[in-house]
JSON list of C-alpha atoms in Angstrom, two decimals:
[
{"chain": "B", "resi": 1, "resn": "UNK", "atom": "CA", "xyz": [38.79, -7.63, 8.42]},
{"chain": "B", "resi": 2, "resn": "UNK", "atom": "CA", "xyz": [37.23, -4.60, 6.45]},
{"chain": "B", "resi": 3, "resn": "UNK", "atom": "CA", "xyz": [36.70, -1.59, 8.67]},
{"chain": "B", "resi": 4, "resn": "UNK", "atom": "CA", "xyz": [33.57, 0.51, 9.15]},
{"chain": "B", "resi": 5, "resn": "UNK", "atom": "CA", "xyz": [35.41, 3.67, 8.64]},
{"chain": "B", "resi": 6, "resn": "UNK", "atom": "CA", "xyz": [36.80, 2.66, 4.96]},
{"chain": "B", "resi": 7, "resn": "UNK", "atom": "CA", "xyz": [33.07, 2.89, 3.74]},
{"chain": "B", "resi": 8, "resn": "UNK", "atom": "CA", "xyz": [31.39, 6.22, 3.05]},
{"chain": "B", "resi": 9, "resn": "UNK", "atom": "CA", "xyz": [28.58, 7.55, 5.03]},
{"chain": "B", "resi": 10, "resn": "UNK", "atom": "CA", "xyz": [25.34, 8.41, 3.79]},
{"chain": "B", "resi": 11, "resn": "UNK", "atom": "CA", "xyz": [24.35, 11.23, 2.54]},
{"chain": "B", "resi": 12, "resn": "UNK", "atom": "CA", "xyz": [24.09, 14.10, 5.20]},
{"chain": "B", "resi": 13, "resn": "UNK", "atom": "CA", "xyz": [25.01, 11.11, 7.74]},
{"chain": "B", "resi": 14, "resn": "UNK", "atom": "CA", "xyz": [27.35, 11.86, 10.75]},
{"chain": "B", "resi": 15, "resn": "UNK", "atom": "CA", "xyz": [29.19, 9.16, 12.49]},
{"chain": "B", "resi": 16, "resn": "UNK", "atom": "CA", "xyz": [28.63, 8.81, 16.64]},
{"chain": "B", "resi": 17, "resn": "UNK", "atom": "CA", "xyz": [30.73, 7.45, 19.02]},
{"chain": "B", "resi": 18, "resn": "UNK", "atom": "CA", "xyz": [29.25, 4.19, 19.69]},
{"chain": "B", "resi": 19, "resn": "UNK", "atom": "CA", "xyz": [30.32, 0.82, 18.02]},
{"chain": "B", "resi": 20, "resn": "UNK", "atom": "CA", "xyz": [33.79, 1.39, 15.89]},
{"chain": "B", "resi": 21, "resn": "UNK", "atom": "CA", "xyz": [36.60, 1.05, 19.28]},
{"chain": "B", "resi": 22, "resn": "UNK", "atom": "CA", "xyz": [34.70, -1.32, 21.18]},
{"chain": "B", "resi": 23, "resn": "UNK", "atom": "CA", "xyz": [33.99, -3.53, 18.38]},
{"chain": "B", "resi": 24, "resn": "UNK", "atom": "CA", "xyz": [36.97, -3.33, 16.64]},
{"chain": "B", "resi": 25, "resn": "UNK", "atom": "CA", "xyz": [35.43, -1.19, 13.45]},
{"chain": "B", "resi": 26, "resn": "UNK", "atom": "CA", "xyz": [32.45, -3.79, 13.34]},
{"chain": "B", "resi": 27, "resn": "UNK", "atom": "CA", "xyz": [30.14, -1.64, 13.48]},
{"chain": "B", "resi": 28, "resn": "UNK", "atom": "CA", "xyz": [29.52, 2.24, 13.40]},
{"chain": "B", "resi": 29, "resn": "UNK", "atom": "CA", "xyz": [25.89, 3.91, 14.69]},
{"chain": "B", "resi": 30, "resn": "UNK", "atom": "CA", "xyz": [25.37, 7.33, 11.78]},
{"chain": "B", "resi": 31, "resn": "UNK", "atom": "CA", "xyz": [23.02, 9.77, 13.16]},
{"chain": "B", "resi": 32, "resn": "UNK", "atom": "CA", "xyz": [21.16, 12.69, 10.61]},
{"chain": "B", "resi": 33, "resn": "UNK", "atom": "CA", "xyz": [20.21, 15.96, 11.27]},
{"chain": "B", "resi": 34, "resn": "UNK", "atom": "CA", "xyz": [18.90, 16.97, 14.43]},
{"chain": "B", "resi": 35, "resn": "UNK", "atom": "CA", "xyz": [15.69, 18.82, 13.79]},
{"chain": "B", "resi": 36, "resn": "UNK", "atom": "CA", "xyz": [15.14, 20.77, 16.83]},
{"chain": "B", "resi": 37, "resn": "UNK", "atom": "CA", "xyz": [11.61, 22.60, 17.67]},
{"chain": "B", "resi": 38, "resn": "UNK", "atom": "CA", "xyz": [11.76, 26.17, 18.90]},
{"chain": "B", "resi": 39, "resn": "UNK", "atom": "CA", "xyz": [11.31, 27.46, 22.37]},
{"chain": "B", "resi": 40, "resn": "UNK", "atom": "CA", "xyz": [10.68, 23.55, 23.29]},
{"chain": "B", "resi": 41, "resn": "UNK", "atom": "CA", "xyz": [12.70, 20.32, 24.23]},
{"chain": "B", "resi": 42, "resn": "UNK", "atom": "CA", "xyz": [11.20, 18.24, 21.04]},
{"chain": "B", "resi": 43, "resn": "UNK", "atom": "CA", "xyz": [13.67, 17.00, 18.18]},
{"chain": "B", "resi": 44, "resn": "UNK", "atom": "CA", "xyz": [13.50, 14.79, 15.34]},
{"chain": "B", "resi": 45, "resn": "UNK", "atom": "CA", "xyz": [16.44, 12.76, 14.16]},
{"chain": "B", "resi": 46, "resn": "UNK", "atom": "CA", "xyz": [17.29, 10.07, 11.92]},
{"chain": "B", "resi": 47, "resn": "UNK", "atom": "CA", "xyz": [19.29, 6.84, 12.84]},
{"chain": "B", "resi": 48, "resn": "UNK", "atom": "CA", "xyz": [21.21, 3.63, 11.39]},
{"chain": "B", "resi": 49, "resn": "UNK", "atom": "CA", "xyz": [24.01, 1.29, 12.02]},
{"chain": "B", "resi": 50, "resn": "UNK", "atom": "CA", "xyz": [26.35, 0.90, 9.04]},
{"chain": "B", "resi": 51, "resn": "UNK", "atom": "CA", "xyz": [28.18, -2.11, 8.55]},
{"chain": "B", "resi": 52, "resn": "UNK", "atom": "CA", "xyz": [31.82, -2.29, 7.02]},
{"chain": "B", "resi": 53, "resn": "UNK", "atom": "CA", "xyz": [30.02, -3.27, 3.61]},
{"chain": "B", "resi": 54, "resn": "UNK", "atom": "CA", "xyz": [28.50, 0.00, 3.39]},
{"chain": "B", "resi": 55, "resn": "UNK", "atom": "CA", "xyz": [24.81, -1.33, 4.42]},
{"chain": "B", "resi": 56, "resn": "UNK", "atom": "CA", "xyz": [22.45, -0.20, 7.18]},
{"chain": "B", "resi": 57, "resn": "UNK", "atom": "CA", "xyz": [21.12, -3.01, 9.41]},
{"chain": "B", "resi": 58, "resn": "UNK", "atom": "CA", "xyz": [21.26, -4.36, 12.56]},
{"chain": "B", "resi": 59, "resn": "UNK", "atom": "CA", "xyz": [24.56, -5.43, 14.27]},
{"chain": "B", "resi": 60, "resn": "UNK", "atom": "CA", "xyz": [24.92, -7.17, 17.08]},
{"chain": "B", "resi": 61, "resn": "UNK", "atom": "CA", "xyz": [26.17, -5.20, 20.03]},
{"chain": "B", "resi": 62, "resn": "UNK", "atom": "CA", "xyz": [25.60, -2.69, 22.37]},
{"chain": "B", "resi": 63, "resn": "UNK", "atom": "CA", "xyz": [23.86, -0.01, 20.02]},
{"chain": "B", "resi": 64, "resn": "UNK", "atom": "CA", "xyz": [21.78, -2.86, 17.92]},
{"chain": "B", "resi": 65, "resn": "UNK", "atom": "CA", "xyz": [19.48, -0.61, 15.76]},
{"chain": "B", "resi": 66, "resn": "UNK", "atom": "CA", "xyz": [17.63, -1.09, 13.00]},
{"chain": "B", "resi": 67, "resn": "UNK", "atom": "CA", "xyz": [17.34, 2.45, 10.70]},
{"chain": "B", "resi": 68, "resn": "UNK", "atom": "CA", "xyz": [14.96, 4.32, 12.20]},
{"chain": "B", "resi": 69, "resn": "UNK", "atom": "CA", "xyz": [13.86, 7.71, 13.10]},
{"chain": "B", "resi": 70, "resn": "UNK", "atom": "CA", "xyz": [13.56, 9.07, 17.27]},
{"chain": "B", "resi": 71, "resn": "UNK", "atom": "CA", "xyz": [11.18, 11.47, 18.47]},
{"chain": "B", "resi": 72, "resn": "UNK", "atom": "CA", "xyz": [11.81, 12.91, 21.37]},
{"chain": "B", "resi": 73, "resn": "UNK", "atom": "CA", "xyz": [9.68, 14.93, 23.15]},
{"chain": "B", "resi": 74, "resn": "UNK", "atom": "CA", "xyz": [7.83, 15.85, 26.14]},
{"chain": "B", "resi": 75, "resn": "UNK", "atom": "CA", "xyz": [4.24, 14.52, 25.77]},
{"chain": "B", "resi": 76, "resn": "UNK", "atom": "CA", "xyz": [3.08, 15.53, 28.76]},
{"chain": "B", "resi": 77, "resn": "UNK", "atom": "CA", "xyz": [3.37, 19.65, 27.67]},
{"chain": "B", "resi": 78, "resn": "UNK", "atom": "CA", "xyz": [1.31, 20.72, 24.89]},
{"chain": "B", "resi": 79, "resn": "UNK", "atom": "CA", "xyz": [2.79, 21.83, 21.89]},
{"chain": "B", "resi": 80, "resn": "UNK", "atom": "CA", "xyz": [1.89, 25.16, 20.88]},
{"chain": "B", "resi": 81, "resn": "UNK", "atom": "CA", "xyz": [0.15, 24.88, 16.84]},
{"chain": "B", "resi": 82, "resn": "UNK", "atom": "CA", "xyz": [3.02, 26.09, 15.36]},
{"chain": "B", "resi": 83, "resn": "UNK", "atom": "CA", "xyz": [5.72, 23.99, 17.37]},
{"chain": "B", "resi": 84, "resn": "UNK", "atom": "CA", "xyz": [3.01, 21.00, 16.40]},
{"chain": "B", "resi": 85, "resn": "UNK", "atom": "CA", "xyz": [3.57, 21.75, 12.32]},
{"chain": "B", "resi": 86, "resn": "UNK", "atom": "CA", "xyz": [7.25, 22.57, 13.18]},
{"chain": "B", "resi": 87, "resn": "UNK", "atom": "CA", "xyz": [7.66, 18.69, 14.77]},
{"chain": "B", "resi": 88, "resn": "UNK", "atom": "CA", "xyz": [5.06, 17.29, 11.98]},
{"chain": "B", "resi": 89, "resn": "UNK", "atom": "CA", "xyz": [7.72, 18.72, 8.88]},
{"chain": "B", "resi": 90, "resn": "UNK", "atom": "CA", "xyz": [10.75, 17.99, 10.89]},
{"chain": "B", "resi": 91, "resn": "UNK", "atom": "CA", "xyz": [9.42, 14.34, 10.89]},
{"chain": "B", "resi": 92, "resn": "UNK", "atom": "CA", "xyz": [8.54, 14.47, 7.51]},
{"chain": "B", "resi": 93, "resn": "UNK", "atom": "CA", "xyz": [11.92, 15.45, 6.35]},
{"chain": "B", "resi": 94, "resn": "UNK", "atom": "CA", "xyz": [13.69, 12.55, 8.38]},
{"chain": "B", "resi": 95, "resn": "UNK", "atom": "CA", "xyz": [11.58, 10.39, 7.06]},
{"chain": "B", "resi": 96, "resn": "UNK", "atom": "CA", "xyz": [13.00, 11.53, 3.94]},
{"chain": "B", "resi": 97, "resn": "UNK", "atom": "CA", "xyz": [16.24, 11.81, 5.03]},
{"chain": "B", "resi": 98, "resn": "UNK", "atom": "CA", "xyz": [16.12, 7.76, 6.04]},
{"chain": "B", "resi": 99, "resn": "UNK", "atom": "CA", "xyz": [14.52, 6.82, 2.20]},
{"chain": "B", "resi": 100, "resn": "UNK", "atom": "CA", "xyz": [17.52, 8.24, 0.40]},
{"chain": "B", "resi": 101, "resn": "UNK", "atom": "CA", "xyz": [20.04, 6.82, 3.09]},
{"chain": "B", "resi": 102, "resn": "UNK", "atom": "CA", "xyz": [17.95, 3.22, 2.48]},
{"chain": "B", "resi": 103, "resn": "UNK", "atom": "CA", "xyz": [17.91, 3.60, -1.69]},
{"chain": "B", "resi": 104, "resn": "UNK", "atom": "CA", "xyz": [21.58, 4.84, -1.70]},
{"chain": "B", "resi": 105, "resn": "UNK", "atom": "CA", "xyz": [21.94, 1.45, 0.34]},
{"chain": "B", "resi": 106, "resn": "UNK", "atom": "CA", "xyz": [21.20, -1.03, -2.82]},
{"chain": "B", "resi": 107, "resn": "UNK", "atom": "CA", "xyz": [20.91, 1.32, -5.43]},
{"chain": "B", "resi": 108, "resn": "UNK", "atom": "CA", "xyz": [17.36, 1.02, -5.73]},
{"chain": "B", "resi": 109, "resn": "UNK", "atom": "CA", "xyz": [15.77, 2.13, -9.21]},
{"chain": "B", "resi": 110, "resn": "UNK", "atom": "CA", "xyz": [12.43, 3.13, -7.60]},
{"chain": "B", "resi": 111, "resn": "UNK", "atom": "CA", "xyz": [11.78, 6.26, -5.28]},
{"chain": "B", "resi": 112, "resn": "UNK", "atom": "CA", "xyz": [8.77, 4.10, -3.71]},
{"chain": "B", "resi": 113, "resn": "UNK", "atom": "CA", "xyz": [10.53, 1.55, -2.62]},
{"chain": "B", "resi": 114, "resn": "UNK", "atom": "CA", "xyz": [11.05, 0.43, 0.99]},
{"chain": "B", "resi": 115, "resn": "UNK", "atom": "CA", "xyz": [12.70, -3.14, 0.36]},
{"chain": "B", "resi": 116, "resn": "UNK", "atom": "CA", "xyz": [15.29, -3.96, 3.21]},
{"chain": "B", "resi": 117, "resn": "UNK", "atom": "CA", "xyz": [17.75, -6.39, 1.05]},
{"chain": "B", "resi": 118, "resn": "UNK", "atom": "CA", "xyz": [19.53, -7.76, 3.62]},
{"chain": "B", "resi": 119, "resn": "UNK", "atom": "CA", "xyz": [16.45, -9.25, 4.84]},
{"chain": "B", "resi": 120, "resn": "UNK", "atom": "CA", "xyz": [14.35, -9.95, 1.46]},
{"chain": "B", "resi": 121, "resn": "UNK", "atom": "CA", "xyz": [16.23, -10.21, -2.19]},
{"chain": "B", "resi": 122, "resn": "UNK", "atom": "CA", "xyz": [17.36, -7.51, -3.82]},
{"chain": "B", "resi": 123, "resn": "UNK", "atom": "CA", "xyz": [15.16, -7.95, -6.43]},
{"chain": "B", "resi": 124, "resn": "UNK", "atom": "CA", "xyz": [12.53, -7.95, -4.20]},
{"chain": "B", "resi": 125, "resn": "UNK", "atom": "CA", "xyz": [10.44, -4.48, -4.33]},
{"chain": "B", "resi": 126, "resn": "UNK", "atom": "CA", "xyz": [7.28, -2.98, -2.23]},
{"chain": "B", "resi": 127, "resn": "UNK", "atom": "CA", "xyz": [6.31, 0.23, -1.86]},
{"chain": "B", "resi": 128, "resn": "UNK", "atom": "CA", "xyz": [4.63, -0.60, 1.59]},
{"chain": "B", "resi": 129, "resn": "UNK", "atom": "CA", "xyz": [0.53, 0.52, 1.69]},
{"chain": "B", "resi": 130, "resn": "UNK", "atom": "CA", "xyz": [-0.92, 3.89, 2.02]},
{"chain": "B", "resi": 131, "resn": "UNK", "atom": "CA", "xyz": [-4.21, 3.85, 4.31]},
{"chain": "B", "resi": 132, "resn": "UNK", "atom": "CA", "xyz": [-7.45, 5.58, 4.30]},
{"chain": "B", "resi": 133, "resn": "UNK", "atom": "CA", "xyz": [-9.84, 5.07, 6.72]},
{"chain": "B", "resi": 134, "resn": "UNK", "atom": "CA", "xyz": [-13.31, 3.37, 5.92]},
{"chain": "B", "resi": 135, "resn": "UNK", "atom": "CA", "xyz": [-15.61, 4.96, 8.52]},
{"chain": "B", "resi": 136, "resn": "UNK", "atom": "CA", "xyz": [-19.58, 4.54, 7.48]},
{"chain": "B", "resi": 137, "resn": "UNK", "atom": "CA", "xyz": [-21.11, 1.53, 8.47]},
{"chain": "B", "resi": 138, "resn": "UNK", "atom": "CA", "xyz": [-19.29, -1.80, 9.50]},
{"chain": "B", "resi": 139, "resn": "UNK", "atom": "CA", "xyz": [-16.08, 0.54, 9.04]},
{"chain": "B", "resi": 140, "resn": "UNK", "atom": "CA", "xyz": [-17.80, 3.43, 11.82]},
{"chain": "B", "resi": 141, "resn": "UNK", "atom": "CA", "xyz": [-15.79, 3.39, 15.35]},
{"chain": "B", "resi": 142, "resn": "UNK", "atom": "CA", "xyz": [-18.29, 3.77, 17.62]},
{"chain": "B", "resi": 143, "resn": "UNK", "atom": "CA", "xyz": [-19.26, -0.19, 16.40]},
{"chain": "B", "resi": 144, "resn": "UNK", "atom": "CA", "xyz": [-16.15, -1.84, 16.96]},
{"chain": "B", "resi": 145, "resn": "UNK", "atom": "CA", "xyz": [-16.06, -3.93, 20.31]},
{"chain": "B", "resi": 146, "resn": "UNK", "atom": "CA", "xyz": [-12.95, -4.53, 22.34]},
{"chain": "B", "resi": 147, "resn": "UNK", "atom": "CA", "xyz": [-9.50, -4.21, 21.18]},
{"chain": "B", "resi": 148, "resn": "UNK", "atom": "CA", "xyz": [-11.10, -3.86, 17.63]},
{"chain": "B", "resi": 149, "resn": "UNK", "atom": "CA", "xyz": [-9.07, -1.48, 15.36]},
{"chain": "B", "resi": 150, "resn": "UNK", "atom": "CA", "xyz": [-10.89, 1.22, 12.89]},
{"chain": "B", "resi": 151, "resn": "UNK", "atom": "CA", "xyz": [-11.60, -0.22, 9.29]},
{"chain": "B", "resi": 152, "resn": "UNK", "atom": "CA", "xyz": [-8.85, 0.99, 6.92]},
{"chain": "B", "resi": 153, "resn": "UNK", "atom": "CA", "xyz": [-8.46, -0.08, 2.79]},
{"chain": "B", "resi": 154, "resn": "UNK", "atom": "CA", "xyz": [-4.90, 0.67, 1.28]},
{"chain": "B", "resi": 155, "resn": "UNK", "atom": "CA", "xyz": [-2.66, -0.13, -1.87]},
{"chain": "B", "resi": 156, "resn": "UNK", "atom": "CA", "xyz": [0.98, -0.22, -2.75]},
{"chain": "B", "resi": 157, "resn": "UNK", "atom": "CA", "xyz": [2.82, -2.00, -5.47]},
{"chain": "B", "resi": 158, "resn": "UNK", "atom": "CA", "xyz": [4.68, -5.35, -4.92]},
{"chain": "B", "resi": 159, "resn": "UNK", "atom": "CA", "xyz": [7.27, -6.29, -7.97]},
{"chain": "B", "resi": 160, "resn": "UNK", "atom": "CA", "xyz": [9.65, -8.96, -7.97]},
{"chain": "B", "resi": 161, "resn": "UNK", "atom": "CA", "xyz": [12.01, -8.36, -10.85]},
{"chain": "B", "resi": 162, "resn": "UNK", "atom": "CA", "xyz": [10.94, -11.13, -13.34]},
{"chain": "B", "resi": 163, "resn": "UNK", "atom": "CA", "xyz": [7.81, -11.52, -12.68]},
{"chain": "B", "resi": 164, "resn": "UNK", "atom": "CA", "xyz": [4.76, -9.57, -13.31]},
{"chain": "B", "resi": 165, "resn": "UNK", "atom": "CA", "xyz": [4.37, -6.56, -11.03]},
{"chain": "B", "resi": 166, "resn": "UNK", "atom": "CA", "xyz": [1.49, -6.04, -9.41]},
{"chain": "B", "resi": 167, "resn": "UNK", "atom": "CA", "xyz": [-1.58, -2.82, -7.12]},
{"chain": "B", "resi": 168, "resn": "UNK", "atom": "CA", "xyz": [-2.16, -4.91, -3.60]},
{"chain": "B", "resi": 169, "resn": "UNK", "atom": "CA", "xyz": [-4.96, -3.75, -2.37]},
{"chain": "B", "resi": 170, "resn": "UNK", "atom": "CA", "xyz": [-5.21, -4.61, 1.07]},
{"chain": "B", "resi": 171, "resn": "UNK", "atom": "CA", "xyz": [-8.31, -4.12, 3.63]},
{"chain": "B", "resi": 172, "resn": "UNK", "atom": "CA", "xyz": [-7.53, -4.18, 7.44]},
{"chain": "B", "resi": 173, "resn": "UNK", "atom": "CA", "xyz": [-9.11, -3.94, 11.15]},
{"chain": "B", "resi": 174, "resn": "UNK", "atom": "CA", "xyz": [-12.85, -3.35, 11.34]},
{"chain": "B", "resi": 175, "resn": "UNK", "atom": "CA", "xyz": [-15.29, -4.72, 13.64]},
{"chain": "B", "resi": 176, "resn": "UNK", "atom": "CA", "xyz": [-14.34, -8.91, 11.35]},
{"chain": "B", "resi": 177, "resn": "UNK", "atom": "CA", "xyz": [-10.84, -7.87, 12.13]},
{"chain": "B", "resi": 178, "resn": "UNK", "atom": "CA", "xyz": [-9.93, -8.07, 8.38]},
{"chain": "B", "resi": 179, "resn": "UNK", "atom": "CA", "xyz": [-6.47, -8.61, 7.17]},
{"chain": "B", "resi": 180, "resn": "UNK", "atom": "CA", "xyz": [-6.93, -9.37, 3.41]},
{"chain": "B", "resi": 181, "resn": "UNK", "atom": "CA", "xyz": [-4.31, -8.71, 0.03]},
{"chain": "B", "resi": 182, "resn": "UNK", "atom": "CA", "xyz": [-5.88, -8.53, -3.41]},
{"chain": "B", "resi": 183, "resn": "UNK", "atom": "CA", "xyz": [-3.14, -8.81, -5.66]},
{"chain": "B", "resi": 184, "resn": "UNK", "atom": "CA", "xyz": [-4.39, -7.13, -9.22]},
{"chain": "B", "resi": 185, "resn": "UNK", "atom": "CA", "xyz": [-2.41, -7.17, -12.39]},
{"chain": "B", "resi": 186, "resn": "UNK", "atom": "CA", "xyz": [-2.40, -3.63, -14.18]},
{"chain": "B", "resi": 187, "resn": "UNK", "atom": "CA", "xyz": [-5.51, -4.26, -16.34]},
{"chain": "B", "resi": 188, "resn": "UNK", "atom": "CA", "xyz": [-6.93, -5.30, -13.32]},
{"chain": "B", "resi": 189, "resn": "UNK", "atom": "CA", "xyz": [-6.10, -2.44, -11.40]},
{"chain": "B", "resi": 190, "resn": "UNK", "atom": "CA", "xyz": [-6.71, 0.16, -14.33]},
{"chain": "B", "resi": 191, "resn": "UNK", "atom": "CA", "xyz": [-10.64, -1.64, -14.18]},
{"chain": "B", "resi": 192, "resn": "UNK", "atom": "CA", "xyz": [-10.96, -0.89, -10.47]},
{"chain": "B", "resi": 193, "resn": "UNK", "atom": "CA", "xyz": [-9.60, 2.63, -10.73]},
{"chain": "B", "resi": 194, "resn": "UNK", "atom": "CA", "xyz": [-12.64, 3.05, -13.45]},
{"chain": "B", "resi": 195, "resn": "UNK", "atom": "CA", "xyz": [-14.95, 1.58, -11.01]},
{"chain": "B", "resi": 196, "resn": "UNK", "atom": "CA", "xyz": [-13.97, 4.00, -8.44]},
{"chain": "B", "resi": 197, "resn": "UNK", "atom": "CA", "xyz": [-14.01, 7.01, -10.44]},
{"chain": "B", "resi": 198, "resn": "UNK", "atom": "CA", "xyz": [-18.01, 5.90, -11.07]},
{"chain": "B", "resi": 199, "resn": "UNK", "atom": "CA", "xyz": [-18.89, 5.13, -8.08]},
{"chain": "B", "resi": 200, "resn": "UNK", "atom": "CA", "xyz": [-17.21, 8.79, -6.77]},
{"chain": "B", "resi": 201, "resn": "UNK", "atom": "CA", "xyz": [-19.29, 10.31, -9.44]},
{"chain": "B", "resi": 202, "resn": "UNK", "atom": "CA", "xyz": [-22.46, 8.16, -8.42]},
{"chain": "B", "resi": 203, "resn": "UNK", "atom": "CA", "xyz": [-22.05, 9.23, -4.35]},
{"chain": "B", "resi": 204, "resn": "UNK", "atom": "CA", "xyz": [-20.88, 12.82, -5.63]},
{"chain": "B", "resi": 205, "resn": "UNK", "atom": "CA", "xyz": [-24.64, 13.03, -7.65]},
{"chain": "B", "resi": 206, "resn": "UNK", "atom": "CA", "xyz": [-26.16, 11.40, -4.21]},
{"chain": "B", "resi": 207, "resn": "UNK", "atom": "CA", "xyz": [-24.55, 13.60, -1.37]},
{"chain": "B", "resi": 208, "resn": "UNK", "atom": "CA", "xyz": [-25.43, 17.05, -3.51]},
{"chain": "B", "resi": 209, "resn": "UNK", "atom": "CA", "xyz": [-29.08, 15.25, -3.70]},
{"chain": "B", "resi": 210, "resn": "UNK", "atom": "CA", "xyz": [-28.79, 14.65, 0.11]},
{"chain": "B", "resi": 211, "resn": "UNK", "atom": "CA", "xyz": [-27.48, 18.52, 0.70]},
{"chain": "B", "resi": 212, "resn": "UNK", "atom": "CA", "xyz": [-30.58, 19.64, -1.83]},
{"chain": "B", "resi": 213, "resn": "UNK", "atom": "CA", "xyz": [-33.02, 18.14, 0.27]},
{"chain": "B", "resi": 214, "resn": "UNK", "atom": "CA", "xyz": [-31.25, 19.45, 3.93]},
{"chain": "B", "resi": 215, "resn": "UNK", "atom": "CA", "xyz": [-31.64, 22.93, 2.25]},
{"chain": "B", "resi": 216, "resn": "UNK", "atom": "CA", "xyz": [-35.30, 22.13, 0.80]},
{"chain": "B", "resi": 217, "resn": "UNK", "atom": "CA", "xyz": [-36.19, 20.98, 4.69]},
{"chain": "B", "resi": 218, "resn": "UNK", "atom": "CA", "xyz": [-34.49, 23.81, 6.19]},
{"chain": "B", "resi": 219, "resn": "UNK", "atom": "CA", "xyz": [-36.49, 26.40, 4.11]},
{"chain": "B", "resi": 220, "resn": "UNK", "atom": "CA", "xyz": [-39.83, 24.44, 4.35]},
{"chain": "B", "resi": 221, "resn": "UNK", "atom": "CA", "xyz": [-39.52, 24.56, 8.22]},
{"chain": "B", "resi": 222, "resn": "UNK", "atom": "CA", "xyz": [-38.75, 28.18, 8.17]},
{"chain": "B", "resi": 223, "resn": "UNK", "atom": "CA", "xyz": [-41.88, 28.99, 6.48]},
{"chain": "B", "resi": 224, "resn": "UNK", "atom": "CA", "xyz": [-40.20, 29.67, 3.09]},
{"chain": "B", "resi": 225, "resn": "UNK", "atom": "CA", "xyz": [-42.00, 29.21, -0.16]}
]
C-alpha cells in the first residue's frame, strides 16, 4: 500500500502529527503558515488532508477535513483597526496559500479555478461567483421579511473542456428569494458588458443631475441668487 509520506507536500505545507501512525500512512493532515496577529490571540492558518496519491480531500478518520482555512480568534474582544487589517491580509494570504496548494493538486491551467476533481471531472472548471450587492428597491434590506437574505447579482465562468465555455451570471436572495443562473456564451456576455457600460453612463448623467439639483435647492433655500 503506497504511503502518505512517499508523496511531496505542498508548497509551503508542513506535515502534523495526526493521521500517518494511527492509520498506517493512510492519511497525513498538512498545515500552512500560521499567521499570527500582534499583541492578540487571533491567527490564520491554512489546512488539508493529503492522501498517499498526492491529493487533498477528505479521508476517513479521526482528523476528516476537507482543505480549508481556521480562524481563530476571540470574538468577544475587539480588535484594535490595525490588528482588524492585520487578520483581514493574513486571511487573504491563506486563502492564497490554499489556491496554489488546490491547482498544484491537478495541475490546473487556470489561476481562477476552484474545481475539486476528486469530486467533479477533471475537466470540469468554475471559477466560483463574485457578489455585489443589489441594494435600491426590491434589493433594499430594510424590505426583506423574515429569514430573507439581501439581494446580491454575481458572475464567474463555468468551462467544461470540450464544450463551449461560458459568463454565469447568477442573481440570489432578495425579498422572491431568487436563486437563478444565466448561462451566456461570449458574444452574449460581451453584449451585456456593453449594456452595462450604458446604462453606468446613463445613471452616471442622472445622479450628477440629481447632485445639480441638491446643490440648486440648497442655494435657493439659503437665499442665494
Amino acid at each position: 500500500m503506497p504511503h502518505v509520506n512517499d508523496v511531496p507536500l505542498p508548497e509551503g505545507a508542513s506535515p502534523g502529527n495526526e493521521g500517518c501512525a494511527a492509520w498506517d500512512g493512510a492519511f497525513r493532515v498538512i498545515y500552512g503558515i500560521e499567521r499570527k496577529i500582534i499583541d492578540s490571540d487571533s491567527w490564520v492558518q491554512t489546512s488539508a488532508v493529503q492522501l498517499p496519491d498526492g491529493t487533498l480531500d477528505s479521508a476517513e478518520g479521526p482528523s476528516r477535513s476537507d482543505p480549508g482555512i481556521s480562524v481563530n480568534s476571540s470574538w468577544e474582544n475587539y480588535l484594535t483597526g490595525s490588528q482588524a487589517r492585520q487578520l483581514a491580509a493574513a486571511i487573504i494570504a491563506s486563502a492564497d496559500e490554499l489556491d496554489t496548494w488546490t491547482r498544484e493538486r491537478h495541475g490546473c491551467p487556470f489561476s481562477w479555478c476552484t474545481t475539486r476533481p476528486r469530486h467533479t471531472d477533471d475537466q470540469d472548471h468554475w471559477s466560483g461567483i463574485t457578489y455585489t450587492t443589489a441594494s435600491l428597491r426590491h434589493g433594499d434590506p430594510y424590505h426583506l421579511e423574515g429569514d430573507r437574505s439581501p439581494l446580491t447579482v454575481g458572475a464567474g465562468v463555468a468551462y467544461v473542456e470540450g464544450q463551449m465555455p461560458a459568463v454565469v451570471v447568477h442573481l440570489d436572495g432578495g425579498q422572491y428569494d431568487y436563486d437563478h443562473d444565466a448561462f451566456l456564451r461570449l458574444d452574449e456576455a460581451y453584449e451585456l458588458r456593453r449594456a452595462l457600460d450604458q446604462a453606468i453612463d446613463h445613471a452616471t448623467e442622472a445622479f450628477s443631475h440629481m447632485c445639480d439639483e441638491i446643490v440648486s435647492g440648497a442655494h435657493t433655500l439659503g437665499g442665494d441668487k
